[in-house]
């Protein structure tokens, strides 16, 4: 065991190596260590398993990440040996996922992905623990959270299906801009370079993600959208589902999952915005037509939602009860009915700055009952809940005679000096985080064949009308060209 321990503890050879800016020295040291670990896994895996618990006890997963992973992988896959205390292995698994060194683990390859998959399959850990641990691990490997991986799909399924969404929100809230095997990303010289964008070191080739096809991208956005719905975060759900609706496809067609997303998008738009907005301008014309055909019942509900005829809304909802059930949207439909009166209240601020609760009761109707609320106390409860949720900016006050009034407040208030400073700091941090993403995207676009052809063509035309040749690029690129450099299709 002592010889095994000496090999496993050999990296890092000195504490300063962990944070060194010398990428060449770090790269050489890591690769040399991996060679030794690979030999151990080939020749002495039985010893690693037999002494595994004791070896894990002397290793620090935040420092000796690769060595810790090698032992953990041997103990977990294919199954935890009966001779090893199961609780100890699972505790070590959670500890590793919470503390491993992201820089070092860029060299871990498929072994790290195997452990991610084992944690996320719902078989080893309680779902709440697994979701929290996997969320943490994903962001340790990619702190920007800007790259979609196969681990994201696993996490989204587990979190939504086991009702453990809150633990995964820190991953869901990240904006995805990179995908596995994107075009124009060569293998980096030093994967440990902390300035690298995520797709430079996370790829199918590096073993840190499995392949993703376009349906997987759509599935992630659908699961994320439904997760936000379960939290009643309608704004974020709307954004996630809109990505599905406007997803580029061959010849402007739509897939089954896109139709499913579109139907939910209509209902969520009513909840988030109080109306059905136009489809994004970059949605294919043919897709637009197909959506209109597949979503007629949903469009009918949206059409009457913005009107004053509560009976018409109830009738449209009741007419298609079976369709809502088949589509799995009964819950969203009930939310829409509950939101109808709230959006009527929101509409009153276009006319009034202040009005009594009794006036609100007379001018609004509940779509759940098809009638006015029984008394002013129910109106006050409705309004106070809207204020608490952040949907409505206002305050309920009482006059000397006991009459209750709702005063609408301005949507934006003047920030204090401290709040203004905090806003500036937050914006500066966000811009700093966006810089490497912008740089990578710009470099990728600059080597795109379609973009280069477009620029050459437009440079000839710009001499005549003086327009910027980059402005109309998105209008001249086919949907399939957009997908070609985004996701591996094989």
Coordinates of C-alpha atoms in Angstrom, one line a residue:
X1 CA 0.0 0.0 0.0
X2 CA 2.9 2.4 0.8
X3 CA 4.1 2.1 -2.8
X4 CA 0.6 2.8 -4.1
X5 CA 0.3 5.8 -1.9
X6 CA 3.6 7.3 -3.0
X7 CA 2.5 7.1 -6.6
X8 CA -1.0 8.5 -5.9
X9 CA 0.5 11.4 -3.8
X10 CA 3.1 12.3 -6.4
X11 CA 1.0 14.9 -8.1
X12 CA 1.2 17.7 -7.4
X13 CA 4.9 17.4 -6.5
X14 CA 4.8 20.7 -4.7
X15 CA 1.8 22.9 -3.6
X16 CA 2.8 25.8 -5.8
X17 CA 2.2 23.7 -8.9
X18 CA -1.6 23.8 -8.4
X19 CA -1.8 27.5 -9.1
X20 CA 1.2 27.9 -11.4
X21 CA 0.8 30.1 -14.4
X22 CA 3.4 28.1 -16.3
X23 CA 1.0 26.0 -18.4
X24 CA 3.9 24.0 -20.0
X25 CA 5.2 22.8 -16.6
X26 CA 1.8 22.0 -15.3
X27 CA 0.9 20.1 -18.5
X28 CA 4.1 18.0 -18.4
X29 CA 3.6 17.2 -14.7
X30 CA 0.0 16.1 -15.2
X31 CA 0.6 14.0 -18.2
X32 CA 3.5 12.2 -16.5
X33 CA 1.2 11.5 -13.5
X34 CA -1.6 10.2 -15.8
X35 CA 0.9 7.8 -17.4
X36 CA 1.6 6.3 -13.9
X37 CA -2.1 6.2 -13.0
X38 CA -2.9 4.4 -16.2
X39 CA -0.3 1.8 -15.5
X40 CA -1.8 1.3 -12.0
X41 CA -5.3 0.9 -13.4
X42 CA -4.0 -1.7 -15.8
X43 CA -1.8 -3.7 -13.6
X44 CA -2.9 -3.2 -10.0
X45 CA -6.6 -2.4 -10.0
X46 CA -7.3 -5.3 -7.5
X47 CA -4.9 -3.6 -5.1
X48 CA -6.6 -0.2 -5.6
X49 CA -9.9 -1.8 -4.7
X50 CA -8.6 -3.7 -1.7
X51 CA -6.8 -0.7 -0.3
X52 CA -9.3 1.9 -1.7
X53 CA -10.9 3.1 1.5
X54 CA -7.5 3.6 3.2
X55 CA -6.1 5.3 0.1
X56 CA -9.0 7.7 -0.1
X57 CA -8.5 8.6 3.5
X58 CA -5.0 9.9 2.8
X59 CA -5.8 11.8 -0.4
X60 CA -7.3 15.2 -0.7
X61 CA -9.8 15.3 -3.6
X62 CA -9.3 19.0 -4.0
X63 CA -5.5 18.6 -4.4
X64 CA -5.0 14.9 -5.6
X65 CA -8.1 15.0 -7.9
X66 CA -6.8 12.6 -10.6
X67 CA -5.5 10.0 -8.1
X68 CA -8.7 10.3 -6.0
X69 CA -10.8 9.8 -9.2
X70 CA -8.8 6.7 -10.2
X71 CA -9.6 5.0 -7.0
X72 CA -13.2 6.2 -7.0
X73 CA -13.7 4.9 -10.5
X74 CA -12.3 1.5 -9.6
X75 CA -14.6 1.3 -6.6
X76 CA -17.8 2.4 -8.3
X77 CA -17.7 0.8 -11.7
X78 CA -19.1 -1.5 -12.7
X79 CA -20.5 -2.0 -9.2
X80 CA -19.3 -1.3 -5.6
X81 CA -17.6 -4.4 -4.3
X82 CA -19.3 -6.2 -1.5
X83 CA -16.0 -6.1 0.5
X84 CA -16.0 -2.3 0.6
X85 CA -18.2 -0.3 2.9
X86 CA -20.9 1.2 0.6
X87 CA -21.5 4.3 2.7
X88 CA -17.8 5.2 2.7
X89 CA -17.7 5.0 -1.1
X90 CA -20.8 7.1 -1.6
X91 CA -19.5 9.7 0.9
X92 CA -16.3 9.9 -1.0
X93 CA -18.2 10.3 -4.2
X94 CA -20.1 13.3 -2.9
X95 CA -16.9 14.8 -1.5
X96 CA -15.1 14.4 -4.8
X97 CA -17.9 16.0 -6.8
X98 CA -18.0 18.9 -4.4
X99 CA -14.3 19.6 -4.2
X100 CA -12.3 18.3 -7.2
X101 CA -9.9 20.6 -8.9
X102 CA -11.5 21.7 -12.2
X103 CA -8.2 22.5 -13.9
X104 CA -6.6 19.2 -13.1
X105 CA -9.7 17.3 -14.1
X106 CA -9.6 18.6 -17.6
X107 CA -7.2 15.7 -18.2
X108 CA -9.4 13.1 -16.6
X109 CA -11.3 12.2 -19.8
X110 CA -13.9 9.5 -19.8
X111 CA -13.1 8.4 -16.2
X112 CA -14.6 11.7 -15.0
X113 CA -17.6 11.4 -17.3
X114 CA -18.2 7.9 -16.0
X115 CA -18.3 9.2 -12.4
X116 CA -20.6 12.0 -13.4
X117 CA -22.9 9.5 -15.1
X118 CA -22.8 7.2 -12.1
X119 CA -23.8 10.0 -9.8
X120 CA -26.6 11.2 -12.1
X121 CA -28.2 7.9 -12.9
X122 CA -30.2 8.0 -9.7
X123 CA -29.1 4.6 -8.6
X124 CA -26.2 5.3 -6.1
X125 CA -27.3 8.5 -4.4
X126 CA -30.6 9.9 -3.1
X127 CA -32.0 12.2 -5.9
X128 CA -31.6 15.4 -3.9
X129 CA -28.0 14.6 -3.1
X130 CA -27.2 13.5 -6.7
X131 CA -28.7 16.7 -8.2
X132 CA -26.8 19.0 -5.9
X133 CA -23.5 17.1 -6.4
X134 CA -23.8 16.8 -10.1
X135 CA -24.8 20.5 -10.4
X136 CA -21.7 21.4 -8.5
X137 CA -19.5 19.2 -10.5
X138 CA -20.7 20.6 -13.9
X139 CA -19.8 24.1 -12.8
X140 CA -16.5 23.0 -11.4
X141 CA -15.5 21.7 -14.8
X142 CA -16.9 24.7 -16.6
X143 CA -17.4 27.7 -14.2
X144 CA -18.9 29.8 -16.9
X145 CA -21.7 27.2 -17.4
X146 CA -21.8 28.2 -21.0
X147 CA -21.3 24.8 -22.7
X148 CA -24.0 22.2 -23.0
X149 CA -22.8 18.6 -22.2
X150 CA -24.3 15.2 -21.9
X151 CA -24.1 15.7 -18.1
X152 CA -26.5 18.6 -18.5
X153 CA -29.1 16.3 -20.0
X154 CA -28.7 13.8 -17.3
X155 CA -29.0 16.5 -14.6
X156 CA -32.1 18.0 -16.2
X157 CA -33.9 14.6 -16.4
X158 CA -33.0 13.7 -12.8
X159 CA -33.9 17.1 -11.3
X160 CA -37.3 17.4 -13.1
X161 CA -38.4 13.8 -12.8
X162 CA -37.5 13.6 -9.0
X163 CA -38.8 17.1 -8.2
X164 CA -35.4 18.4 -7.1
X165 CA -35.3 21.5 -9.4
X166 CA -34.1 24.1 -6.9
X167 CA -30.7 22.3 -6.5
X168 CA -30.2 22.4 -10.3
X169 CA -31.1 26.1 -10.9
X170 CA -27.5 27.3 -10.7
X171 CA -26.8 25.2 -13.8
X172 CA -30.1 25.9 -15.6
X173 CA -29.7 29.7 -15.1
X174 CA -26.5 29.7 -17.2
X175 CA -26.8 30.8 -20.8
X176 CA -25.7 28.1 -23.2
X177 CA -23.6 29.3 -26.1
X178 CA -21.3 26.3 -26.9
X179 CA -22.0 22.8 -27.9
X180 CA -19.9 19.6 -28.2
X181 CA -17.8 19.3 -31.4
X182 CA -18.5 22.8 -32.7
X183 CA -16.7 23.7 -35.9
X184 CA -13.4 25.6 -35.8
X185 CA -12.2 24.4 -32.3
X186 CA -8.9 22.6 -32.5
X187 CA -7.3 20.7 -29.7
X188 CA -5.5 23.1 -27.4
X189 CA -1.8 22.8 -26.7
X190 CA -2.3 23.1 -23.0
X191 CA -5.7 22.0 -21.7
X192 CA -4.8 23.5 -18.3
X193 CA -4.7 27.0 -19.7
X194 CA -7.4 28.8 -17.6
X195 CA -8.0 31.3 -20.4
X196 CA -9.4 28.7 -22.7
X197 CA -13.1 28.7 -23.6
X198 CA -15.0 25.6 -22.5
X199 CA -15.2 23.9 -26.0
X200 CA -11.4 23.9 -26.2
X201 CA -11.1 21.3 -23.5
X202 CA -14.6 19.8 -23.2
X203 CA -15.4 17.7 -26.2
X204 CA -16.3 14.2 -27.2
X205 CA -12.6 13.7 -28.1
X206 CA -11.4 14.7 -24.6
X207 CA -13.9 12.3 -23.1
X208 CA -15.5 15.0 -20.9
X209 CA -18.9 14.8 -22.6
X210 CA -20.8 12.4 -24.7
X211 CA -22.0 13.3 -28.2
X212 CA -25.2 15.4 -28.5
X213 CA -27.5 15.6 -31.5
X214 CA -30.0 18.4 -32.2
X215 CA -32.8 16.5 -30.4
X216 CA -30.8 16.4 -27.2
X217 CA -30.3 20.2 -27.4
X218 CA -34.1 20.6 -27.7
X219 CA -34.7 18.1 -24.9
X220 CA -32.5 20.1 -22.5
X221 CA -34.4 23.3 -23.3
X222 CA -37.7 21.5 -22.8
X223 CA -36.7 20.0 -19.5
X224 CA -35.3 23.3 -18.4
X225 CA -38.5 25.1 -19.4
X226 CA -40.7 22.6 -17.5
X227 CA -38.4 22.9 -14.5
X228 CA -38.9 26.6 -14.4
X229 CA -42.6 26.0 -14.8
X230 CA -42.5 23.8 -11.7
X231 CA -41.0 26.8 -9.9
X232 CA -43.5 29.2 -11.4
X233 CA -40.7 31.2 -12.9
X234 CA -42.6 32.1 -16.0
X235 CA -40.1 34.5 -17.5
X236 CA -37.2 32.0 -17.5
X237 CA -39.6 29.2 -18.7
X238 CA -40.7 31.5 -21.6
X239 CA -37.0 32.1 -22.6
X240 CA -36.2 28.3 -22.5
X241 CA -39.2 27.3 -24.6
X242 CA -38.7 30.1 -27.1
X243 CA -35.3 28.5 -27.9
X244 CA -37.1 25.4 -28.9
X245 CA -39.7 27.2 -31.0
X246 CA -37.1 29.1 -33.0
X247 CA -34.6 26.2 -33.3
X248 CA -33.2 26.0 -36.9
X249 CA -34.2 22.9 -38.8
X250 CA -33.8 21.4 -42.2
X251 CA -36.1 23.1 -44.7
X252 CA -38.0 24.9 -41.9
X253 CA -39.7 21.8 -40.7
X254 CA -40.7 21.1 -37.1
X255 CA -40.1 18.1 -34.9
X256 CA -42.4 16.5 -32.4
X257 CA -40.5 18.1 -29.5
X258 CA -40.7 21.5 -31.1
X259 CA -44.4 21.2 -31.4
X260 CA -44.6 20.2 -27.8
X261 CA -42.4 23.2 -26.8
X262 CA -44.6 25.5 -28.9
X263 CA -47.8 24.5 -27.2
X264 CA -46.2 25.1 -23.8
X265 CA -44.7 28.3 -25.0
X266 CA -48.1 29.7 -25.9
X267 CA -49.4 29.0 -22.4
X268 CA -46.3 30.3 -20.6
X269 CA -46.4 33.5 -22.7
X270 CA -49.8 34.2 -21.2
X271 CA -48.4 33.7 -17.7
X272 CA -45.2 35.7 -18.3
X273 CA -46.5 38.5 -20.5
X274 CA -50.3 38.4 -20.3
X275 CA -50.5 37.9 -24.1
X276 CA -49.2 35.9 -26.9
X277 CA -46.2 37.7 -28.6
X278 CA -45.1 37.3 -32.1
X279 CA -42.8 34.4 -32.9
X280 CA -39.1 35.4 -33.0
X281 CA -38.3 37.1 -36.4
X282 CA -35.7 34.4 -37.2
X283 CA -38.3 31.6 -37.0
X284 CA -38.5 29.8 -40.4
X285 CA -41.7 30.8 -42.3
X286 CA -42.6 27.2 -42.9
X287 CA -42.2 26.4 -39.2
X288 CA -44.5 29.3 -38.5
X289 CA -47.2 27.9 -40.7
X290 CA -46.9 24.4 -39.1
X291 CA -47.1 25.8 -35.6
X292 CA -50.4 27.5 -36.5
X293 CA -51.8 24.2 -37.7
X294 CA -50.7 22.1 -34.7
X295 CA -51.5 24.7 -32.0
X296 CA -55.0 25.8 -33.0
X297 CA -56.6 25.0 -29.6
X298 CA -53.8 26.8 -27.8
X299 CA -54.1 29.8 -30.1
X300 CA -57.8 29.9 -29.5
X301 CA -57.2 30.1 -25.7
X302 CA -54.6 32.9 -26.2
X303 CA -57.0 34.9 -28.4
X304 CA -59.8 35.0 -25.7
X305 CA -57.3 35.4 -22.8
X306 CA -56.6 39.0 -23.7
X307 CA -60.3 39.8 -23.9
X308 CA -63.0 40.6 -21.3
X309 CA -65.2 37.6 -22.0
X310 CA -64.4 35.2 -19.2
X311 CA -67.1 32.8 -20.4
X312 CA -65.5 32.5 -23.7
X313 CA -62.2 31.6 -22.0
X314 CA -63.8 29.0 -19.9
X315 CA -65.6 27.5 -22.9
X316 CA -62.4 27.3 -24.9
X317 CA -60.6 25.6 -22.0
X318 CA -63.4 23.1 -21.4
X319 CA -63.8 22.3 -25.1
X320 CA -60.3 20.9 -25.3
X321 CA -59.9 19.2 -21.9
X322 CA -58.8 15.9 -23.5
X323 CA -56.2 17.6 -25.6
X324 CA -54.7 19.3 -22.6
X325 CA -54.5 15.9 -20.8
X326 CA -52.9 14.2 -23.8
X327 CA -50.3 16.9 -24.2
X328 CA -49.6 16.9 -20.5
X329 CA -50.5 20.6 -20.2
X330 CA -53.5 20.4 -17.8
X331 CA -51.5 22.0 -15.0
X332 CA -50.4 24.9 -17.2
X333 CA -54.0 25.5 -18.3
X334 CA -55.1 25.7 -14.7
X335 CA -52.3 28.3 -14.1
X336 CA -53.6 30.3 -17.1
X337 CA -57.1 30.3 -15.7
X338 CA -55.7 31.5 -12.3
X339 CA -53.6 34.2 -14.0
X340 CA -56.5 35.7 -16.0
X341 CA -57.8 37.9 -13.3
X342 CA -54.3 38.9 -12.3
X343 CA -53.6 40.2 -15.8
X344 CA -56.9 42.1 -15.7
X345 CA -55.7 43.8 -12.5
X346 CA -52.4 44.6 -14.3
X347 CA -54.4 46.2 -17.1
X348 CA -56.2 48.6 -14.8
X349 CA -52.9 50.5 -14.2
X350 CA -53.2 51.7 -17.8
X351 CA -56.2 53.7 -16.8
X352 CA -55.9 54.3 -13.0
X353 CA -53.2 55.2 -10.6
X354 CA -55.4 54.4 -7.6
X355 CA -58.7 52.7 -7.2
X356 CA -60.6 50.9 -4.5
X357 CA -60.7 47.1 -4.0
X358 CA -64.4 47.1 -4.5
X359 CA -63.9 48.7 -7.9
X360 CA -61.3 46.1 -8.8
X361 CA -63.9 43.4 -7.8
X362 CA -66.5 44.9 -10.1
X363 CA -64.1 45.3 -13.1
X364 CA -62.4 41.9 -13.0
X365 CA -63.5 38.3 -13.2
X366 CA -62.1 35.0 -12.0
X367 CA -61.6 32.6 -14.9
X368 CA -61.6 29.7 -12.4
X369 CA -65.2 30.3 -11.4
X370 CA -66.4 32.5 -14.2
X371 CA -67.7 35.1 -11.7
X372 CA -66.5 38.0 -9.6
X373 CA -64.8 37.4 -6.3
X374 CA -67.2 37.1 -3.4
X375 CA -65.9 40.1 -1.4
X376 CA -63.2 42.7 -1.1
X377 CA -61.2 40.6 1.3
X378 CA -60.6 38.0 -1.5
X379 CA -59.6 40.9 -3.8
X380 CA -57.1 42.1 -1.2
X381 CA -55.6 38.6 -0.9
X382 CA -55.3 38.4 -4.7
X383 CA -53.6 41.8 -4.9
X384 CA -51.3 41.2 -2.0
X385 CA -50.1 37.9 -3.5
X386 CA -49.4 39.7 -6.8
X387 CA -47.3 42.3 -4.9
X388 CA -45.4 39.6 -2.9
X389 CA -44.6 37.6 -6.0
X390 CA -43.2 40.7 -7.7
X391 CA -45.8 40.7 -10.5
X392 CA -47.4 43.9 -9.4
X393 CA -45.7 47.1 -8.0
X394 CA -48.2 48.7 -5.7
X395 CA -49.4 49.1 -2.2
X396 CA -52.8 48.5 -0.5
X397 CA -53.8 51.3 1.8
X398 CA -56.9 52.2 3.9
X399 CA -58.8 55.5 4.2
X400 CA -60.1 56.8 7.5
X401 CA -63.5 55.4 6.6
X402 CA -62.1 51.9 6.2
X403 CA -62.2 51.8 2.4
X404 CA -59.2 49.9 1.0
X405 CA -57.4 51.2 -2.1
X406 CA -54.7 49.9 -4.4
X407 CA -52.1 52.5 -5.4
X408 CA -50.1 51.5 -8.5
X409 CA -46.4 52.4 -8.2
X410 CA -44.0 53.2 -11.0
X411 CA -42.3 50.2 -12.6
X412 CA -38.9 51.8 -12.0
X413 CA -37.8 53.8 -9.0
X414 CA -34.7 55.9 -8.6
X415 CA -31.7 54.0 -7.3
X416 CA -29.8 55.0 -4.3
X417 CA -26.1 55.8 -4.7
X418 CA -25.1 52.5 -3.2
X419 CA -27.6 50.6 -5.4
X420 CA -26.3 52.4 -8.5
X421 CA -22.7 51.5 -7.5
X422 CA -23.8 47.8 -7.0
X423 CA -25.5 47.9 -10.5
X424 CA -22.3 49.2 -12.1
X425 CA -20.1 46.6 -10.4
X426 CA -22.5 43.8 -11.4
X427 CA -22.5 45.0 -15.0
X428 CA -18.7 45.2 -15.1
X429 CA -18.4 41.6 -13.8
X430 CA -20.9 40.4 -16.4
X431 CA -19.0 42.1 -19.2
X432 CA -15.8 40.6 -18.0
X433 CA -17.3 37.2 -18.0
X434 CA -18.7 37.7 -21.5
X435 CA -15.4 38.8 -23.0
X436 CA -13.8 35.3 -23.6
X437 CA -17.1 34.1 -25.0
X438 CA -17.3 37.0 -27.4
X439 CA -13.7 36.5 -28.4
X440 CA -14.2 32.8 -29.1
X441 CA -17.4 33.4 -31.0
X442 CA -15.8 36.1 -33.1
X443 CA -12.8 33.8 -34.0
X444 CA -15.2 31.0 -34.9
X445 CA -17.3 33.3 -37.1
X446 CA -14.2 34.6 -38.8
X447 CA -13.3 31.2 -40.0
X448 CA -16.8 30.2 -41.1
X449 CA -17.0 29.5 -44.8
X450 CA -20.5 30.9 -45.0
X451 CA -19.6 34.1 -43.3
X452 CA -16.5 34.6 -45.5
X453 CA -18.5 34.1 -48.7
X454 CA -21.1 36.5 -47.4
X455 CA -18.5 39.2 -46.6
X456 CA -16.8 38.9 -50.0
X457 CA -20.2 39.1 -51.7
X458 CA -21.3 42.1 -49.7
X459 CA -18.0 44.0 -50.0
X460 CA -18.8 44.3 -53.7
X461 CA -22.3 45.6 -53.0
X462 CA -21.2 48.0 -50.2
X463 CA -19.4 50.2 -52.7
X464 CA -22.8 51.0 -54.2
X465 CA -25.0 51.6 -51.1
X466 CA -22.6 51.9 -48.2
X467 CA -24.3 49.3 -45.9
X468 CA -22.3 47.3 -43.4
X469 CA -21.7 43.9 -45.0
X470 CA -22.1 42.1 -41.7
X471 CA -25.6 43.3 -41.0
X472 CA -27.6 41.0 -43.2
X473 CA -25.5 37.9 -42.6
X474 CA -28.2 36.0 -40.6
X475 CA -30.7 36.6 -43.5
X476 CA -28.5 34.9 -46.0
X477 CA -27.4 31.7 -44.1
X478 CA -29.6 28.7 -44.5
X479 CA -31.0 27.0 -41.3
X480 CA -29.0 23.9 -42.1
X481 CA -25.8 25.9 -42.3
X482 CA -26.4 27.3 -38.9
X483 CA -26.8 23.9 -37.4
X484 CA -23.8 22.5 -39.3
X485 CA -21.3 24.3 -37.1
X486 CA -23.2 24.0 -33.9
X487 CA -23.9 20.4 -33.0
X488 CA -22.4 17.1 -34.1
X489 CA -25.0 15.4 -36.3
X490 CA -23.6 11.9 -36.4

